[in-house]
Structure formats: C-alpha cells, structure tokens
CSV table of C-alpha atoms in Angstrom, one decimal:
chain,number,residue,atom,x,y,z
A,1,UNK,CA,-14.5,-15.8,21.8
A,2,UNK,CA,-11.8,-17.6,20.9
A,3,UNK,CA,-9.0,-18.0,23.1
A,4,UNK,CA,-5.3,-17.9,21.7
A,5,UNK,CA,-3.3,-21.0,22.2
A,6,UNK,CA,-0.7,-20.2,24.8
A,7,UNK,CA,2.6,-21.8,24.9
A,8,UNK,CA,4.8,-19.5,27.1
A,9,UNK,CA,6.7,-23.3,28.5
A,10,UNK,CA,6.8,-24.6,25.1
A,11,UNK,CA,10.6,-24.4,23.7
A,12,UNK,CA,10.8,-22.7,20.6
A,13,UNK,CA,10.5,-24.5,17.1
A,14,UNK,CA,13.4,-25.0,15.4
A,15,UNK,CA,13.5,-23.0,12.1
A,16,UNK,CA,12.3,-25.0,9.8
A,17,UNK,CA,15.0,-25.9,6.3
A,18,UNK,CA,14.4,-23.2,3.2
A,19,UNK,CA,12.5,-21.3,5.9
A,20,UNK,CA,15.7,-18.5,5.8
A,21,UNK,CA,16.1,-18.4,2.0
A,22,UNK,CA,12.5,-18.0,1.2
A,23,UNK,CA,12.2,-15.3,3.4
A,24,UNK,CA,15.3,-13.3,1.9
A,25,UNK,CA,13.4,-14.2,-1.5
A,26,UNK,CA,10.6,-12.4,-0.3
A,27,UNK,CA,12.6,-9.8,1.0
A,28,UNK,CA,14.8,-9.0,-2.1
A,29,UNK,CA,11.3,-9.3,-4.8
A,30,UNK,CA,9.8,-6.8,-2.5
A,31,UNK,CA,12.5,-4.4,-2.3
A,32,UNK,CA,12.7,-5.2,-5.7
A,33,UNK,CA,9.5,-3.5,-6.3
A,34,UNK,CA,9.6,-0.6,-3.9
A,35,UNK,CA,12.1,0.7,-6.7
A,36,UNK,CA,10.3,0.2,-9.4
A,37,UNK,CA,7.3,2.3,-8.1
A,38,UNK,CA,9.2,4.7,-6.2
A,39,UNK,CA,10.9,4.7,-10.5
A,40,UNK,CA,7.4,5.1,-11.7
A,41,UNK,CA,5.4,6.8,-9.4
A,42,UNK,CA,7.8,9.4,-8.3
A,43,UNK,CA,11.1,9.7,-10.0
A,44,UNK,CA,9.7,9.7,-13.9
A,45,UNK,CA,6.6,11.8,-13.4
A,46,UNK,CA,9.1,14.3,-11.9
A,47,UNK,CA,11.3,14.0,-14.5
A,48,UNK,CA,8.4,15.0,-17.0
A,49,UNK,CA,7.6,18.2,-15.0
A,50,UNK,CA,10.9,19.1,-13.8
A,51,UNK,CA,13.3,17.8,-16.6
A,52,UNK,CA,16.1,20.3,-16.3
A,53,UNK,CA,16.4,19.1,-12.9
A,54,UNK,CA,17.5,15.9,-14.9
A,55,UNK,CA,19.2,17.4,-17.8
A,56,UNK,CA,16.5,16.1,-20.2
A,57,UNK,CA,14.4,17.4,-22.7
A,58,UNK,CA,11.5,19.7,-22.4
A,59,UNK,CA,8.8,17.7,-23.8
A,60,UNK,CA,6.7,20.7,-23.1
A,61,UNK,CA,7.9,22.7,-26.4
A,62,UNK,CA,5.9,19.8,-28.7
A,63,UNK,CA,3.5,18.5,-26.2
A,64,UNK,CA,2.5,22.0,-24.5
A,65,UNK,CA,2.3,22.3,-20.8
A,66,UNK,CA,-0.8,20.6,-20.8
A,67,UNK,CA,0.0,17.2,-22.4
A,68,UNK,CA,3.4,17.0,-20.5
A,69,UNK,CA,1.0,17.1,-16.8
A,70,UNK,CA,-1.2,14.8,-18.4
A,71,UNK,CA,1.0,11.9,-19.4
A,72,UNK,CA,3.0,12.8,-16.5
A,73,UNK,CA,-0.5,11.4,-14.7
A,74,UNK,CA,-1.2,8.8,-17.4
A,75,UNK,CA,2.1,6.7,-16.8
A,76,UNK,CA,2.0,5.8,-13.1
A,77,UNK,CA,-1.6,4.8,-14.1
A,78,UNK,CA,-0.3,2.3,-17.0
A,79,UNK,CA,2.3,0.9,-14.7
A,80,UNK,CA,0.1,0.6,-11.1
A,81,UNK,CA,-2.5,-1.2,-13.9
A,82,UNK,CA,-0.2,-3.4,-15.0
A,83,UNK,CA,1.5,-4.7,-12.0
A,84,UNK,CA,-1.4,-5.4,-10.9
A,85,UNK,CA,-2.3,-7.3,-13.1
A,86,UNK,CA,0.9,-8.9,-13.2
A,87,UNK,CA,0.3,-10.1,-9.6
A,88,UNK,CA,-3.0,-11.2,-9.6
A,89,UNK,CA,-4.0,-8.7,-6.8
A,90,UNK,CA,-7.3,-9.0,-7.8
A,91,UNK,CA,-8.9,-8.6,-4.4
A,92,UNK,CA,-10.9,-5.7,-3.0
A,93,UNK,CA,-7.5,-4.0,-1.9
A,94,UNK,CA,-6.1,-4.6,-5.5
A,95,UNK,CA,-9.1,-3.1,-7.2
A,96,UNK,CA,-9.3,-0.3,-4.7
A,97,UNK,CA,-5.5,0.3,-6.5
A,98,UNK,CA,-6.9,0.1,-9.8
A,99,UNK,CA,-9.6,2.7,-9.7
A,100,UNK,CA,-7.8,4.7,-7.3
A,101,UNK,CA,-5.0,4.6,-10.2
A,102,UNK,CA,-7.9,4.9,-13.1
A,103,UNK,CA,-9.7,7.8,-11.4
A,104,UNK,CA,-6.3,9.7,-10.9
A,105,UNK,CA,-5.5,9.3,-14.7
A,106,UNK,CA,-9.3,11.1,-15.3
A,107,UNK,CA,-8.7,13.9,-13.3
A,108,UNK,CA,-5.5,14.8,-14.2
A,109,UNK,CA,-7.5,15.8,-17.8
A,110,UNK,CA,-9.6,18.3,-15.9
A,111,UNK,CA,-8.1,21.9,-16.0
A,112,UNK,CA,-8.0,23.1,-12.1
A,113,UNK,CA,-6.1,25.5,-10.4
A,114,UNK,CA,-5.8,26.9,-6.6
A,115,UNK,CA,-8.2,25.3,-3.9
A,116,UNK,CA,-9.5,23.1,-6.6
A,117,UNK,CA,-6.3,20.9,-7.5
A,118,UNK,CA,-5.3,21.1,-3.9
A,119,UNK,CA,-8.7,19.2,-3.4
A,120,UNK,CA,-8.1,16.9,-6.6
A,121,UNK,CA,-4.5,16.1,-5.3
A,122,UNK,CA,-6.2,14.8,-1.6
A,123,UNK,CA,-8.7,12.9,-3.2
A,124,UNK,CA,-7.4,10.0,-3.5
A,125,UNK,CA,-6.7,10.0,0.5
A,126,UNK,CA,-10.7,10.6,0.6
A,127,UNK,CA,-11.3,8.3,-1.5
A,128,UNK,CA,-9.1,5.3,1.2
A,129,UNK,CA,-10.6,6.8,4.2
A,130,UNK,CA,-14.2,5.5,3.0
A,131,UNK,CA,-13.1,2.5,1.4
A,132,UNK,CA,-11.8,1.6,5.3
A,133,UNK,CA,-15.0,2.5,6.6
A,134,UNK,CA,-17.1,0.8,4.6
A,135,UNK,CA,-15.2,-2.2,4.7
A,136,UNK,CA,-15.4,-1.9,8.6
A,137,UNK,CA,-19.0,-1.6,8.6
A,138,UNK,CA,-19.5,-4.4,5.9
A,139,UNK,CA,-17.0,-6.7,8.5
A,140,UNK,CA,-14.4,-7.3,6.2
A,141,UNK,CA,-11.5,-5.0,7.0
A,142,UNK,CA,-9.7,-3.6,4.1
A,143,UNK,CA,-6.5,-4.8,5.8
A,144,UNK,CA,-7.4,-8.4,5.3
A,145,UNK,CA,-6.7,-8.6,1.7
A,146,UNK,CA,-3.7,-6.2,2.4
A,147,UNK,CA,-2.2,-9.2,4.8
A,148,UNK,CA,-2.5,-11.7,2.2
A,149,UNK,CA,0.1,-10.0,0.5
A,150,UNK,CA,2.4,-9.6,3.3
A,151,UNK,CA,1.8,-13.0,4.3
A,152,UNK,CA,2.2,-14.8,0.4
A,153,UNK,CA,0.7,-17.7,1.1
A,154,UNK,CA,2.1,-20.2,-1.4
A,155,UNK,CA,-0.2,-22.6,-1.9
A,156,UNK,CA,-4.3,-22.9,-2.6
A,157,UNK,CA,-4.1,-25.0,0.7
A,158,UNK,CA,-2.4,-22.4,3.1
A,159,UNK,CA,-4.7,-19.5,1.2
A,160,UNK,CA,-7.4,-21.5,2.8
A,161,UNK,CA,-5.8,-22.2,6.5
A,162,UNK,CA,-5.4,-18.5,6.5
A,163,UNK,CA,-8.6,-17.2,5.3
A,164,UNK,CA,-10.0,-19.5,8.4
A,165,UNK,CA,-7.2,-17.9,11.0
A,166,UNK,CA,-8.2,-14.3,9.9
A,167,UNK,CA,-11.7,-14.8,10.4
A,168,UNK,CA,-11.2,-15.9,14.3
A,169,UNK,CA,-12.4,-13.2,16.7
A,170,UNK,CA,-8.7,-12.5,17.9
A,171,UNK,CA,-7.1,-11.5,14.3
A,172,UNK,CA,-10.6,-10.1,12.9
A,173,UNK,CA,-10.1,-7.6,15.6
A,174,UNK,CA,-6.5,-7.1,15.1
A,175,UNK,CA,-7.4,-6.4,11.1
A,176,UNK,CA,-9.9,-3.8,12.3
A,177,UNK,CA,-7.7,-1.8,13.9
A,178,UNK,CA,-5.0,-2.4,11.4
A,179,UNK,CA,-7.6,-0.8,9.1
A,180,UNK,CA,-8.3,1.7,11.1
A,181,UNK,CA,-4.9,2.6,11.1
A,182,UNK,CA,-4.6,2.4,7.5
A,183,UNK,CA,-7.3,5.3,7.9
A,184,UNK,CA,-6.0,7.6,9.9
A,185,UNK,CA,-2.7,7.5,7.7
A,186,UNK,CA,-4.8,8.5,4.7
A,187,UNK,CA,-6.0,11.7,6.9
A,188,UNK,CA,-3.1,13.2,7.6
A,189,UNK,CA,-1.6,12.8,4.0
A,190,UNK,CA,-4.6,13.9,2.5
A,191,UNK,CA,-4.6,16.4,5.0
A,192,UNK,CA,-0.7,17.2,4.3
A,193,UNK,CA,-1.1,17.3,0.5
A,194,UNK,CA,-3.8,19.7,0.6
A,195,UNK,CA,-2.1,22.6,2.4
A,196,UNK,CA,0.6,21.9,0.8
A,197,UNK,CA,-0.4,22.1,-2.5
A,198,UNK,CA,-2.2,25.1,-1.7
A,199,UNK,CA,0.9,27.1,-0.6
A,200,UNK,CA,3.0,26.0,-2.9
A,201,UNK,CA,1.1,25.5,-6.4
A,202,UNK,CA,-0.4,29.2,-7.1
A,203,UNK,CA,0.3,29.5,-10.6
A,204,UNK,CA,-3.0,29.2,-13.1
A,205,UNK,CA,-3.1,25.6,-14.5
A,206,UNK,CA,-1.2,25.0,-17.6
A,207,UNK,CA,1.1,28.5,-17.8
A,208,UNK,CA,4.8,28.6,-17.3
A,209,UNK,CA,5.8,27.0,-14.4
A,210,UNK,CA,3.0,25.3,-13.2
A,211,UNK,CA,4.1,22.2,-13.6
A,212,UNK,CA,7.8,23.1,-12.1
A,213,UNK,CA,5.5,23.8,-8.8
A,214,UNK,CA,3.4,20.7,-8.6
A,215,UNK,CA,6.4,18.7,-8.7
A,216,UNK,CA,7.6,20.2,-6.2
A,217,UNK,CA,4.7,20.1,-3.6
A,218,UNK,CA,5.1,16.2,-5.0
A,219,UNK,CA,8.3,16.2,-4.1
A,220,UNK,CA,8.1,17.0,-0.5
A,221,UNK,CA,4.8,14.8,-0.4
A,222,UNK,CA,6.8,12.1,-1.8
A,223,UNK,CA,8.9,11.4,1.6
A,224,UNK,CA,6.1,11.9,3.8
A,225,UNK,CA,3.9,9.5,1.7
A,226,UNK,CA,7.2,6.8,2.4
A,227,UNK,CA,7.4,7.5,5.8
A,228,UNK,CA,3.6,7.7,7.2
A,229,UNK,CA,3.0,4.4,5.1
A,230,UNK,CA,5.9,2.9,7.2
A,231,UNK,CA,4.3,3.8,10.1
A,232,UNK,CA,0.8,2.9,9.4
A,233,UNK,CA,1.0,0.4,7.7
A,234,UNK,CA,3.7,-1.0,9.6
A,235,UNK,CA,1.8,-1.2,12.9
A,236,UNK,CA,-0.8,-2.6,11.0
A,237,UNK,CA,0.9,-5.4,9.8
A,238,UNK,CA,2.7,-5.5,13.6
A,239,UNK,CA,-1.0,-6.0,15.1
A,240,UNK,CA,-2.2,-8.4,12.7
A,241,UNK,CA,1.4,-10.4,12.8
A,242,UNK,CA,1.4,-10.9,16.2
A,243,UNK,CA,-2.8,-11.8,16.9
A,244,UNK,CA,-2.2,-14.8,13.8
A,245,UNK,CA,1.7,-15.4,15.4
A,246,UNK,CA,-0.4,-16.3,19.0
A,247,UNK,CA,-2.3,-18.6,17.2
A,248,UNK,CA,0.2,-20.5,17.1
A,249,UNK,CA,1.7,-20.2,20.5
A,250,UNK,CA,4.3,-17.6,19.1
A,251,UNK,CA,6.9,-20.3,18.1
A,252,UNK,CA,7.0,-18.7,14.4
A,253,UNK,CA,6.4,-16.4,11.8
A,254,UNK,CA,3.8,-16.8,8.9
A,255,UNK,CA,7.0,-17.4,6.3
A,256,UNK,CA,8.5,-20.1,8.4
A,257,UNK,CA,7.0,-23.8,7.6
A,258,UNK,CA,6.3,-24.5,11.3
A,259,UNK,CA,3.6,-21.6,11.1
A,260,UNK,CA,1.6,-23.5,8.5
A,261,UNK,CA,1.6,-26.8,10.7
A,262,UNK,CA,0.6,-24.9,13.5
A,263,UNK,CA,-2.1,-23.2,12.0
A,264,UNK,CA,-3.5,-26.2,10.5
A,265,UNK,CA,-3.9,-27.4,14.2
A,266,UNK,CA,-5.5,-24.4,15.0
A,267,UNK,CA,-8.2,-24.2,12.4
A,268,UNK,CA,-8.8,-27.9,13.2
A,269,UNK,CA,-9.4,-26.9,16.8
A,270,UNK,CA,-11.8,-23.9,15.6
C-alpha cells in the first residue's frame, strides 16, 4: 500500500500566478452550463407539457398529445447528445450519458400508463445503479472518469500524471466509494420518482391532461434530482479531492499549478 506523503510541518505553498483566474474560469463555464441543462432538460420540456403555465402555445392542437410528450422527450436527448459531443466526454461516464439520453428518447415512443411509466420514468436510475456496480467489479470506478471532469486537466501531460495518481491504492479507494455513493443517490431518486409518478400521474397515456400531470411529478422531481446530486456527488468529489489533495501533502488543490508539480513528484516516487 501506498502511503500518502505527509507534510503537516511543511508551510503552505504559495498560490501559484493565474492559479485564481483559472479557477473562477472554471467556475463561471460550469455555472454556465448548469443553466443551460437546467434550460433544456427541465425548464423547456415543461414548457411543452405545461405551456399555459408559460403563456405559450398549445402545440398539442397540431401535434396531438402524443407528439407534444414525445418531442418533449426527443429535445433533452438532441441537446445532452450534443454537448457531449461538444466536450469530448467520450469516456465510459460520457457514453453512459449518451445511451442513458438515447434510450430515454426510445421509450418515451412507447405508450405506457400507471405502474408501467412510473417504472419507465425510474429506469434510467436502474440503469446508473448497474453501471456503478459493474464498474466496481471490473476495478474501474465509474467516478474515475467523472473526476476527470471535475479536475480538467489541461494538458495531455497532466491527463497522464493523473491517470497514474488515481490508480494509487489511496485514491482508487476513495473513487470506489465515491461510486458507491453515486449509487446510492441513484436509489433513492429512482426510488423517489417511482412513487411519485405513481401518485401523481393516473390519467391513461395520451388523454387530456396527461401530460399537464407528468410535468408535474417532473416538477417536484426536478429539485430533488438538484439537491441529492449535490449531496452525492458532492461527497464524492470531497472523498476523491482530498485522498489525490494528500498526495501531495495537502499544500493545494488540483486547479492550482503547485498541485501538478507536486504530483509529478509523487508519480515519480510510485
């Protein structure tokens, strides 16, 4: 095993110059893009289903009830699809995003009601709890591929330093339980959005006001979705921060320069 380097006598590293801007940069792009899926995952597919809500057009009267739910499903698929392209997220995680995305647009063609949708609505949670799993047993935790986009290494060089820091025994556990933690969150929303779609959506699929009640159960979903991923996946990133921030003695943070020196001295070391 491994044993993190320890520096508790060590005065801390001074912040390194651009350290500070580039880390508001990454703040700002990320915030940034929270809006624009919170715009296109949320806000415009319940526009679609709810639109006096918005004071906008019933698309319903020329596209029927039917093809208002289904592009309703089809247009967070287009723009999850292409921002992912976009980014180059073309990892396990990113293609776990894709099909989850590709296989939501599919099913919302199927015609279900009742116990049935409430199942197809907490599929996609299903669907992340095994990805986790298997990725667990295969020893490559889902989370790892998560991280490198928390992390943004800039560079082909620091990609490489910290693929070799997240596959020392200290962070490869941290990812594990990171992953883990990534599962349970899928549990309880799947868990949430199933007995909540039951309760709520009772209409038969397609009639009048069918789709006014599945954006409601989406809309109380919606929150909960926000604030279990920032608990989640906010530990997770916590546990998996702090085992690669000992690496380096704790004297700074993966978007600070010093970290990158550091870390180059570790994965000498290892």
């Amino acid at each position: 095993m491994t044993k993190p380097v320890q520096s508790s006598e060590a005065a801390p590293e001074p912040v390194q110059p651009g350290s500070r801007p580039r880390a508001h940069r990454l703040a700002w792009r990320r915030l940034v893009h929270l809006g624009l899926d919170v715009a296109f995952t949320f806000v415009l597919p319940y526009a679609l289903l709810s639109p006096h809500l918005f004071h906008l057009p019933d698309l319903s009267q020329t596209l029927g009830n039917y093809g208002v739910y289904v592009l309703a499903g089809l247009l967070p698929t287009l723009y999850i699809v292409l921002d992912t392209l976009r980014r180059r997220m073309l990892n396990p995680f990113g293609i776990f995003l894709l099909a989850g995305a590709l296989s939501g647009a599919v099913v919302s063609f199927l015609r279900l009601d009742g116990v049935y949708f409430a199942l197809k609505d907490a599929s996609h949670s299903l669907l992340l709890v095994l990805a986790c799993l298997v990725s667990l047993l295969l020893r490559r935790p889902l989370f790892e591929f998560l991280f490198y986009g928390i992390v943004s290494p800039d560079t082909p060089a620091r990609a490489r330093q910290l693929s070799r820091a997240l596959a020392l025994p200290p962070v490869r556990r941290a990812l594990s339980w990171a992953t883990g933690l990534v599962a349970m969150k899928a549990v309880v929303l799947g868990l949430a959005s199933y007995f909540v779609t039951v309760r709520l959506v009772t209409l038969p699929f397609g009639v009048v006001g069918f789709n006014a009640q599945v954006a409601y159960a989406h809309a109380l979903l919606f929150p909960l979705a926000i604030i279990l991923d920032l608990l989640f996946y906010g530990a997770a990133a916590w546990l998996t921060l702090r085992a690669t921030r000992r690496l380096t003695g704790g004297r700074a943070w993966p978007w600070e320069k010093g970290f990158w020196d550091e870390l180059e001295g570790v994965s000498s070391r290892n």
